[in-house]
PDB file of C-alpha atoms in Angstrom:
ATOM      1  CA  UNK A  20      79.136 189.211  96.151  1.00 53.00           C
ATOM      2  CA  UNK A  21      82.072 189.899  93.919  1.00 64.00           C
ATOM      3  CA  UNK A  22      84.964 190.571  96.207  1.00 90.00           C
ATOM      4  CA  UNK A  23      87.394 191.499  94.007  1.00 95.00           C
ATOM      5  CA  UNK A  24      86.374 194.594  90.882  1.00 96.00           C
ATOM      6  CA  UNK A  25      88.737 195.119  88.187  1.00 97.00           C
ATOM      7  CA  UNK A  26      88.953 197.787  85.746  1.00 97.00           C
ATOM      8  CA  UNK A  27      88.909 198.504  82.865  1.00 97.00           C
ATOM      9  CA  UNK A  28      86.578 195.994  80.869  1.00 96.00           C
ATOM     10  CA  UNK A  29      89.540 196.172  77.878  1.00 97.00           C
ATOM     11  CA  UNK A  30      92.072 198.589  77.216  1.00 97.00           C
ATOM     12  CA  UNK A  31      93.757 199.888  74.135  1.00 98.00           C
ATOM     13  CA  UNK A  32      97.223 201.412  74.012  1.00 98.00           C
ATOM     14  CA  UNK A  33      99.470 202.440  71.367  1.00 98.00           C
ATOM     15  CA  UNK A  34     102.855 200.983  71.601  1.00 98.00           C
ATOM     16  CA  UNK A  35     105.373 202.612  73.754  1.00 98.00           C
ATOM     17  CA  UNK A  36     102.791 203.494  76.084  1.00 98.00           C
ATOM     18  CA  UNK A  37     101.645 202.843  79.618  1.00 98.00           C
ATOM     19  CA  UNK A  38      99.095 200.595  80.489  1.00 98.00           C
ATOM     20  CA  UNK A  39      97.336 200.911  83.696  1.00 98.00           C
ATOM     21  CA  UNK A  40      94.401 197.950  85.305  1.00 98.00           C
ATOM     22  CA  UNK A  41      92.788 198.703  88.501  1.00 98.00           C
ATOM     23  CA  UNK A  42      91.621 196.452  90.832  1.00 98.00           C
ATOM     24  CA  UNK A  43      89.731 197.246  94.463  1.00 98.00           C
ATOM     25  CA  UNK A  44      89.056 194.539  97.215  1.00 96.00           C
ATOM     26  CA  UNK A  45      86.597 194.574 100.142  1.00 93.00           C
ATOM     27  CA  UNK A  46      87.850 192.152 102.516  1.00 92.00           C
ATOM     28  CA  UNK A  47      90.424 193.131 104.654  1.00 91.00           C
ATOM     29  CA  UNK A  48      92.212 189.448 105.499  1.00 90.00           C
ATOM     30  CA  UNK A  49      93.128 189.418 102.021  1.00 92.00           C
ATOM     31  CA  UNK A  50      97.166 189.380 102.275  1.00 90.00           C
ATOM     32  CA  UNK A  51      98.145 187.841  98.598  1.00 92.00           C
ATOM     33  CA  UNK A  52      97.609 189.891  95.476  1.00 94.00           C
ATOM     34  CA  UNK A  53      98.827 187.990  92.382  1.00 95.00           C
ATOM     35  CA  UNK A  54      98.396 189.110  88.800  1.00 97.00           C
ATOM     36  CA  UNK A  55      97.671 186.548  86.014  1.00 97.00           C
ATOM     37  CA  UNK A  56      98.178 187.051  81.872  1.00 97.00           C
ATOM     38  CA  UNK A  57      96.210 184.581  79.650  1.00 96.00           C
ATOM     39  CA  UNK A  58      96.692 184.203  75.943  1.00 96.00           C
ATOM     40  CA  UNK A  59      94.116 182.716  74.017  1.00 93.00           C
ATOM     41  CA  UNK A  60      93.738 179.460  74.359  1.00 91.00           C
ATOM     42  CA  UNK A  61      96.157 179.049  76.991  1.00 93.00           C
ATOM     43  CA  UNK A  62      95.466 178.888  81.063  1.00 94.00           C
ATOM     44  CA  UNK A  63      96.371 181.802  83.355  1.00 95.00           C
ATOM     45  CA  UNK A  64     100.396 182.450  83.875  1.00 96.00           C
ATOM     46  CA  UNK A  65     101.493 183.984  87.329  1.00 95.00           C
ATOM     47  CA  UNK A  66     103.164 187.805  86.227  1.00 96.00           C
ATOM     48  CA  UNK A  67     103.997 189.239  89.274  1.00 96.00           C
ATOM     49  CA  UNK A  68     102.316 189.425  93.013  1.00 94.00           C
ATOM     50  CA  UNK A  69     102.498 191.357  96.425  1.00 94.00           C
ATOM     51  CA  UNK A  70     101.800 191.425  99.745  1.00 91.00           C
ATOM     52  CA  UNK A  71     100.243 194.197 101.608  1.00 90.00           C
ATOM     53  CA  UNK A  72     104.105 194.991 103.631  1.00 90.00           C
ATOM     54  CA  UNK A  73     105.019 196.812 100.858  1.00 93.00           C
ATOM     55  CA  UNK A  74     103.494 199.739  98.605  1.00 94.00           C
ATOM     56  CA  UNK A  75     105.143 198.818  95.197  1.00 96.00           C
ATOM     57  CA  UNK A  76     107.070 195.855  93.537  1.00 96.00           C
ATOM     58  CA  UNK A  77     108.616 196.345  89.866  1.00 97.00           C
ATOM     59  CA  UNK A  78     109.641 193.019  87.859  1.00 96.00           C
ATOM     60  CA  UNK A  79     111.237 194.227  84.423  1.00 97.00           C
ATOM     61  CA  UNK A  80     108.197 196.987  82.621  1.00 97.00           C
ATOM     62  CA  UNK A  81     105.589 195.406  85.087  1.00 97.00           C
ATOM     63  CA  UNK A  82     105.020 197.240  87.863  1.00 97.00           C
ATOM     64  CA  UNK A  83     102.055 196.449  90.918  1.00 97.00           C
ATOM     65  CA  UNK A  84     101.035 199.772  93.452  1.00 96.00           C
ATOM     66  CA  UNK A  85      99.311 198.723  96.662  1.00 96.00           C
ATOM     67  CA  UNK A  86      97.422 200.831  98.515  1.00 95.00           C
ATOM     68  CA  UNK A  87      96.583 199.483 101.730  1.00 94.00           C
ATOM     69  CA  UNK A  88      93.834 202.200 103.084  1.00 94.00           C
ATOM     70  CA  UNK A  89      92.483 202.435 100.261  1.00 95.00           C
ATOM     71  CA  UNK A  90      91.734 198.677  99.299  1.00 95.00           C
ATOM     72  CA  UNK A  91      93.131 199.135  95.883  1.00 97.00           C
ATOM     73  CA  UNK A  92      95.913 197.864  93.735  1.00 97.00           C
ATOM     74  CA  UNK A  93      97.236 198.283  89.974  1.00 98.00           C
ATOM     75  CA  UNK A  94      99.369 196.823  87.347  1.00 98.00           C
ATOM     76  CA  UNK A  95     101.437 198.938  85.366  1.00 98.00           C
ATOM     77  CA  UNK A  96     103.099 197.900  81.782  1.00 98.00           C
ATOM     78  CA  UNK A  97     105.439 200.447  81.014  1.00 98.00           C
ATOM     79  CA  UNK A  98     106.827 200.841  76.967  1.00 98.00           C
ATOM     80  CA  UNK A  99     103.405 198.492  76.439  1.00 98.00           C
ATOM     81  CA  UNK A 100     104.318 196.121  73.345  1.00 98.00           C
ATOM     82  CA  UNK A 101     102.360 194.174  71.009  1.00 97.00           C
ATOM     83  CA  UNK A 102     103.160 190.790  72.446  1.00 97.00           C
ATOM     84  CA  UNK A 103     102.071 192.129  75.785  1.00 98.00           C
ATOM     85  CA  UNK A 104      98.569 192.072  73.979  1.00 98.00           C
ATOM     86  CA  UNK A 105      95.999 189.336  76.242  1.00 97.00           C
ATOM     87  CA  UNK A 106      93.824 189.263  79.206  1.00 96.00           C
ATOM     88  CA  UNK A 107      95.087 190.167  82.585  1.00 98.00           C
ATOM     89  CA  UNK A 108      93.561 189.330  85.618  1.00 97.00           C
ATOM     90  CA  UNK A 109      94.031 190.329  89.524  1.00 97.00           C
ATOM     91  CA  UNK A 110      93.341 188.295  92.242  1.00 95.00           C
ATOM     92  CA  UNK A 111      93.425 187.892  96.086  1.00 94.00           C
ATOM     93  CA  UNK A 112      93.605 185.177  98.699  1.00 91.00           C
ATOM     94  CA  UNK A 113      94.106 185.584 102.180  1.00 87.00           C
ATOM     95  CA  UNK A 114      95.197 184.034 105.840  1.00 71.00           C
ATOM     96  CA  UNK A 115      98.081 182.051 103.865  1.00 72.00           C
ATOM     97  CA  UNK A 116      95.076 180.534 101.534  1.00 76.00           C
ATOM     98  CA  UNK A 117      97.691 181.783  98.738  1.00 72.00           C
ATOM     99  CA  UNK A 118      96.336 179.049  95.451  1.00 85.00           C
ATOM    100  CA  UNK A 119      92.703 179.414  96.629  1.00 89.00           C
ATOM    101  CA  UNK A 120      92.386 182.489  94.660  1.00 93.00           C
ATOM    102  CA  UNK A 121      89.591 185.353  94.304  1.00 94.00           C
ATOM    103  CA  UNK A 122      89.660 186.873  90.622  1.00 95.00           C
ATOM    104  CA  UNK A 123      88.823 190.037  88.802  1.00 96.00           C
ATOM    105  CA  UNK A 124      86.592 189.760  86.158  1.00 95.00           C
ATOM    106  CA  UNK A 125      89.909 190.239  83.678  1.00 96.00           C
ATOM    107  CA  UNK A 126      90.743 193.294  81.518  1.00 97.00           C
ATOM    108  CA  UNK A 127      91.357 192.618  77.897  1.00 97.00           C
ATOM    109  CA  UNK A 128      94.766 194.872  76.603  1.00 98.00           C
ATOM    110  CA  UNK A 129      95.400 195.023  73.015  1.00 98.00           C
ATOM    111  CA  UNK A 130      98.566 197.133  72.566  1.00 98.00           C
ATOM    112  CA  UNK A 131      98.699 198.813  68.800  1.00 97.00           C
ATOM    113  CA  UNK A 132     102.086 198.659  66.842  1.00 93.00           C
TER     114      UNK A 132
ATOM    115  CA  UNK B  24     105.971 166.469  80.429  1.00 55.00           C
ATOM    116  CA  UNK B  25     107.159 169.919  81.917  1.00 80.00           C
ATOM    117  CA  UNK B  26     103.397 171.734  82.406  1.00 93.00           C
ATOM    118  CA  UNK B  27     100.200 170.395  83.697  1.00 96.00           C
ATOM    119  CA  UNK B  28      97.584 168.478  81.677  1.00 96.00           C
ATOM    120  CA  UNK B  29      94.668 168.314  80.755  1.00 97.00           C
ATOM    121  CA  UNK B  30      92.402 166.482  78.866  1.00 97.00           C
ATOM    122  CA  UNK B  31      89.824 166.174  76.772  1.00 97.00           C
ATOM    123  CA  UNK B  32      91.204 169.907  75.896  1.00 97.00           C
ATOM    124  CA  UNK B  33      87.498 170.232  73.908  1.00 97.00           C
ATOM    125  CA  UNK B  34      84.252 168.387  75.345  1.00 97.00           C
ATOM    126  CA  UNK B  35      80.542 168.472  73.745  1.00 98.00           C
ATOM    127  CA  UNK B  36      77.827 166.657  75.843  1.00 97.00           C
ATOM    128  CA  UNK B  37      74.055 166.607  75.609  1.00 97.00           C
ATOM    129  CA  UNK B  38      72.250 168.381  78.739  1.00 97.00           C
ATOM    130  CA  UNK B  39      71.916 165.437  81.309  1.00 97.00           C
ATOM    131  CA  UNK B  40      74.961 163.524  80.496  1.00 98.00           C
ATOM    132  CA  UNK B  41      78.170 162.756  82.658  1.00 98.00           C
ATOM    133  CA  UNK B  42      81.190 163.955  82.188  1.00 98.00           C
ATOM    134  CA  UNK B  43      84.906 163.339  83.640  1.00 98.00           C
ATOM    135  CA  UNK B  44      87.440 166.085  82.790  1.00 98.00           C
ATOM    136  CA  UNK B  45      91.246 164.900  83.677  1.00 97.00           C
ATOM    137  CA  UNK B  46      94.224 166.864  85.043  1.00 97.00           C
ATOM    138  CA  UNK B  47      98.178 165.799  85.264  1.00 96.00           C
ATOM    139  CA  UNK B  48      99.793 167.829  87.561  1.00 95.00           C
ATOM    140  CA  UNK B  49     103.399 168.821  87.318  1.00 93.00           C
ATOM    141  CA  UNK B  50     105.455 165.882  88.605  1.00 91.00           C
ATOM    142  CA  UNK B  51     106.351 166.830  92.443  1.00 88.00           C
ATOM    143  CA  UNK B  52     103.698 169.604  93.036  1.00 90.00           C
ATOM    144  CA  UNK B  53     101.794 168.335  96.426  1.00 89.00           C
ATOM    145  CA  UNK B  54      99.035 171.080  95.503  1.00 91.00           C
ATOM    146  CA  UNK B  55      96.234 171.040  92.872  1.00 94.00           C
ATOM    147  CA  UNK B  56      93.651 173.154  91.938  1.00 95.00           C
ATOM    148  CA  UNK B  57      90.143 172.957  89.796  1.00 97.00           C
ATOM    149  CA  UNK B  58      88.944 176.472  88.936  1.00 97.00           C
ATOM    150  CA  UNK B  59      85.962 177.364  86.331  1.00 97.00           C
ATOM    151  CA  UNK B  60      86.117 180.087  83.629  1.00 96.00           C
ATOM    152  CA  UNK B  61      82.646 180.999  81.858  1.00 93.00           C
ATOM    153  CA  UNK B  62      82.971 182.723  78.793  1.00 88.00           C
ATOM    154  CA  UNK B  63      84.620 186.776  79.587  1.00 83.00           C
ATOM    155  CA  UNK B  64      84.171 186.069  83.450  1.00 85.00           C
ATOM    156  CA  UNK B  65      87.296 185.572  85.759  1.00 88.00           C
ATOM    157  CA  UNK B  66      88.431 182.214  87.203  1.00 95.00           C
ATOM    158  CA  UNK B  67      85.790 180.924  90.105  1.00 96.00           C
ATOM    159  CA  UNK B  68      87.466 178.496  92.913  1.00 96.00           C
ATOM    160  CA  UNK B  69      85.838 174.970  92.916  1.00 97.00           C
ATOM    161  CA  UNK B  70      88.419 173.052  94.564  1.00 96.00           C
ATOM    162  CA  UNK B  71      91.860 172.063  96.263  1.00 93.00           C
ATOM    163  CA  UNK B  72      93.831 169.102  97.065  1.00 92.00           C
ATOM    164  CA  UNK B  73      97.172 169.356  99.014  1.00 89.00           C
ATOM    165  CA  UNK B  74      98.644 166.091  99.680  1.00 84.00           C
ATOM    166  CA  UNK B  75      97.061 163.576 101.933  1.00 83.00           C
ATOM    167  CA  UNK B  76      94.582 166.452 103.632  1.00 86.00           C
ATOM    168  CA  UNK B  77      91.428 166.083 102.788  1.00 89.00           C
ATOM    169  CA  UNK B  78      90.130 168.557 100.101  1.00 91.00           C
ATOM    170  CA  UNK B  79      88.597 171.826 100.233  1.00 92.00           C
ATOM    171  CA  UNK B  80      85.379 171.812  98.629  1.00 94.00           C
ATOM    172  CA  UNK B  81      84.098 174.538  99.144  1.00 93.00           C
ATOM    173  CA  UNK B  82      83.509 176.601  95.542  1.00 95.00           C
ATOM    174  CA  UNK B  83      81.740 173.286  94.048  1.00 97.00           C
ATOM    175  CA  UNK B  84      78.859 174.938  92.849  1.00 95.00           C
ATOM    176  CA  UNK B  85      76.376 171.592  93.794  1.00 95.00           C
ATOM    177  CA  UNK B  86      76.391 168.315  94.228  1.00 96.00           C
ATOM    178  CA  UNK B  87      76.708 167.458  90.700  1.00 98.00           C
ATOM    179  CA  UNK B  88      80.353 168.369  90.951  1.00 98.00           C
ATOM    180  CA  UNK B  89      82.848 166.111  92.545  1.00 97.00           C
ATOM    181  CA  UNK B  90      86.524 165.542  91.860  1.00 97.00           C
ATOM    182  CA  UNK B  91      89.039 162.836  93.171  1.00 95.00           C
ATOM    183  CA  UNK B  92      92.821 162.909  93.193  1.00 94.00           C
ATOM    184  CA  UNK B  93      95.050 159.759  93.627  1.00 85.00           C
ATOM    185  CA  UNK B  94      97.604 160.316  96.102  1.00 80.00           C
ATOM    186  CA  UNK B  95      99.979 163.231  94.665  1.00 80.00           C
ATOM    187  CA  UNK B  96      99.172 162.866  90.771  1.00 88.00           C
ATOM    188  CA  UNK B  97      95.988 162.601  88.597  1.00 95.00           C
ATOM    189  CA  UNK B  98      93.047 164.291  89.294  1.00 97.00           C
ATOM    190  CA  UNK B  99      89.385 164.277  87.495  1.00 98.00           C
ATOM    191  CA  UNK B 100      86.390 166.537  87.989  1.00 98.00           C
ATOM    192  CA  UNK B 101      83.312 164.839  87.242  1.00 98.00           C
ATOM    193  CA  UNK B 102      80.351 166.380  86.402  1.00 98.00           C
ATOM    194  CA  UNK B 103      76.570 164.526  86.681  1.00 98.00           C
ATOM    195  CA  UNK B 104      73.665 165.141  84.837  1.00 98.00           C
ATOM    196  CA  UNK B 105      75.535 168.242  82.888  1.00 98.00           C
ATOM    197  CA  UNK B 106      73.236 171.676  82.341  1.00 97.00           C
ATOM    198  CA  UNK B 107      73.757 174.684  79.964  1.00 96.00           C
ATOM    199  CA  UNK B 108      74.681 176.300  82.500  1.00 95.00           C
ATOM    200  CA  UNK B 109      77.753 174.131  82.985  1.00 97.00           C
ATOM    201  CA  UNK B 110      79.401 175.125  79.488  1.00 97.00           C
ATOM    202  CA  UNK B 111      82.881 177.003  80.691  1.00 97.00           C
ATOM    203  CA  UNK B 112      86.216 176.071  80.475  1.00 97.00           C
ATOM    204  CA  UNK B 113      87.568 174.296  83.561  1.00 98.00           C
ATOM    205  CA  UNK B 114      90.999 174.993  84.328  1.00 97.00           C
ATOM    206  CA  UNK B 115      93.291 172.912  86.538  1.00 97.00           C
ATOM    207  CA  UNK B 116      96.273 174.274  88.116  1.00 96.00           C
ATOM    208  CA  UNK B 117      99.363 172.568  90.859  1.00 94.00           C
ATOM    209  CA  UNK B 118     101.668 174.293  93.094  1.00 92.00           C
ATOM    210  CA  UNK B 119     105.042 173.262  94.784  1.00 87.00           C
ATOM    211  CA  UNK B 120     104.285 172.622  98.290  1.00 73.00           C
ATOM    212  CA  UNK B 121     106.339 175.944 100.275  1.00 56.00           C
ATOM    213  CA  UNK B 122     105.929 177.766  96.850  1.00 55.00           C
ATOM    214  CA  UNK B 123     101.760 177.620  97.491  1.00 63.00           C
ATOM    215  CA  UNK B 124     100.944 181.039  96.085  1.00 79.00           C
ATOM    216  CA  UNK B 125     102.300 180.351  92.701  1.00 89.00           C
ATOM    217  CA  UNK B 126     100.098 177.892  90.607  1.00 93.00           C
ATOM    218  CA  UNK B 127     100.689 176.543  86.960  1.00 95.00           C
ATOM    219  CA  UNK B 128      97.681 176.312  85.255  1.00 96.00           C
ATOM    220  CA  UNK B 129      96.827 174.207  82.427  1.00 97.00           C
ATOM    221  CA  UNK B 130      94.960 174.706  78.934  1.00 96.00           C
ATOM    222  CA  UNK B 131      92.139 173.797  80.047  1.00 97.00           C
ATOM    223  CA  UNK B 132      88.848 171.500  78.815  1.00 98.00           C
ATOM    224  CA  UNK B 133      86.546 173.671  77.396  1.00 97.00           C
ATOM    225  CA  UNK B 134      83.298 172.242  78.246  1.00 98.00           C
ATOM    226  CA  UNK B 135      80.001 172.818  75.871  1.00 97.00           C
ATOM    227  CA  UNK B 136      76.516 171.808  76.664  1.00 97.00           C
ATOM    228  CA  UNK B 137      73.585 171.434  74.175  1.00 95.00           C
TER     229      UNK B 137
END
């Protein structure tokens, strides 16, 4: 049972753009939602995370939305840039669980120049 | 060194064989973590360590899998009688004890079966 759905599959946006990745969880004691970027090669790096107290948290041009009700949350990459170009995953944990992580199945961006 | 490592960072076994996959943590983090990656799949739990306590166990996939951690440093995942279905890459991560959420992965061993 995958607990955690992410969308899109891979995503392709010109630079300057927006990018958008959805992700939609089932259980409800989830109260950690961390997104990962990987580079080839490389392991996972923590980008930004939030907890279901608030509806939005921006850190520079990455921004997450949480909507409680609905079970859904999404990363936005605002003025998208080449280098911003790798795999992104979301992910949830819950009851203070916070490194025993439940992942997306990962979104590939490639950002055009 | 400043990140966690791992090593062999590239493994080929023949289907049956045992293998031991290694992990340095980041020197003070009380936490560490063994996660699998198949190829275009997300990150699958196996297993935690957090100081003294004993471990959490409970994403090993069977009881080929089994890991061991000496006290706050080294870990290794071993893996008996290796299958196909084993080929991934297995990532190891450690967190800062009171900073839990955030873990620090490494490269990973990318592990092939024939």
């Amino acid at each position: 049972q995958q607990q955690v759905k992410q969308s899109p599959q891979s995503l392709i946006v010109q630079k300057g753009g927006i990018s958008i990745i959805n992700c939609a969880y089932e259980n409800t004691a989830f109260d950690y939602f961390p997104w990962y970027q990987q580079f080839p090669g490389k392991g996972p790096a923590l980008l930004i995370a939030i907890r279901p107290d608030v509806s939005e948290k921006k850190e520079g041009r990455f921004t997450i939305s949480f909507n409680k009700s609905a079970k859904q949350f999404s990363l936005h990459i605002m003025d998208s840039q080449p280098g911003d170009s790798a795999t992104y995953f979301c992910a949830a944990s819950k009851n203070n669980q916070g490194g025993k992580l439940i992942f997306g199945q990962g979104t590939e961006l490639s950002v055009k120049p | 060194g400043a990140g966690v490592s791992q090593s062999p960072s590239n493994k080929v076994t023949e289907k049956g064989k045992d293998v031991e996959l290694r992990c340095d943590p980041i020197s003070g983090h009380t936490a560490l973590y063994w996660y699998r990656q198949r190829l275009g799949q997300g990150l699958e739990f196996l297993i935690y360590f957090q100081g003294n306590s004993a471990p959490d166990k409970s994403g090993l996939p069977s009881d080929r899998f089994s890991a061991e951690r000496t006290g706050e440093s080294v870990s290794t995942l071993t893996i008996q009688r290796t299958q196909q279905e084993d080929s991934a890459v297995y990532l190891c991560a450690s967190s800062f004890q009171g900073l839990g959420e955030k873990l620090f992965f490494g490269s990973g061993t990318q592990l092939s079966v024939l």
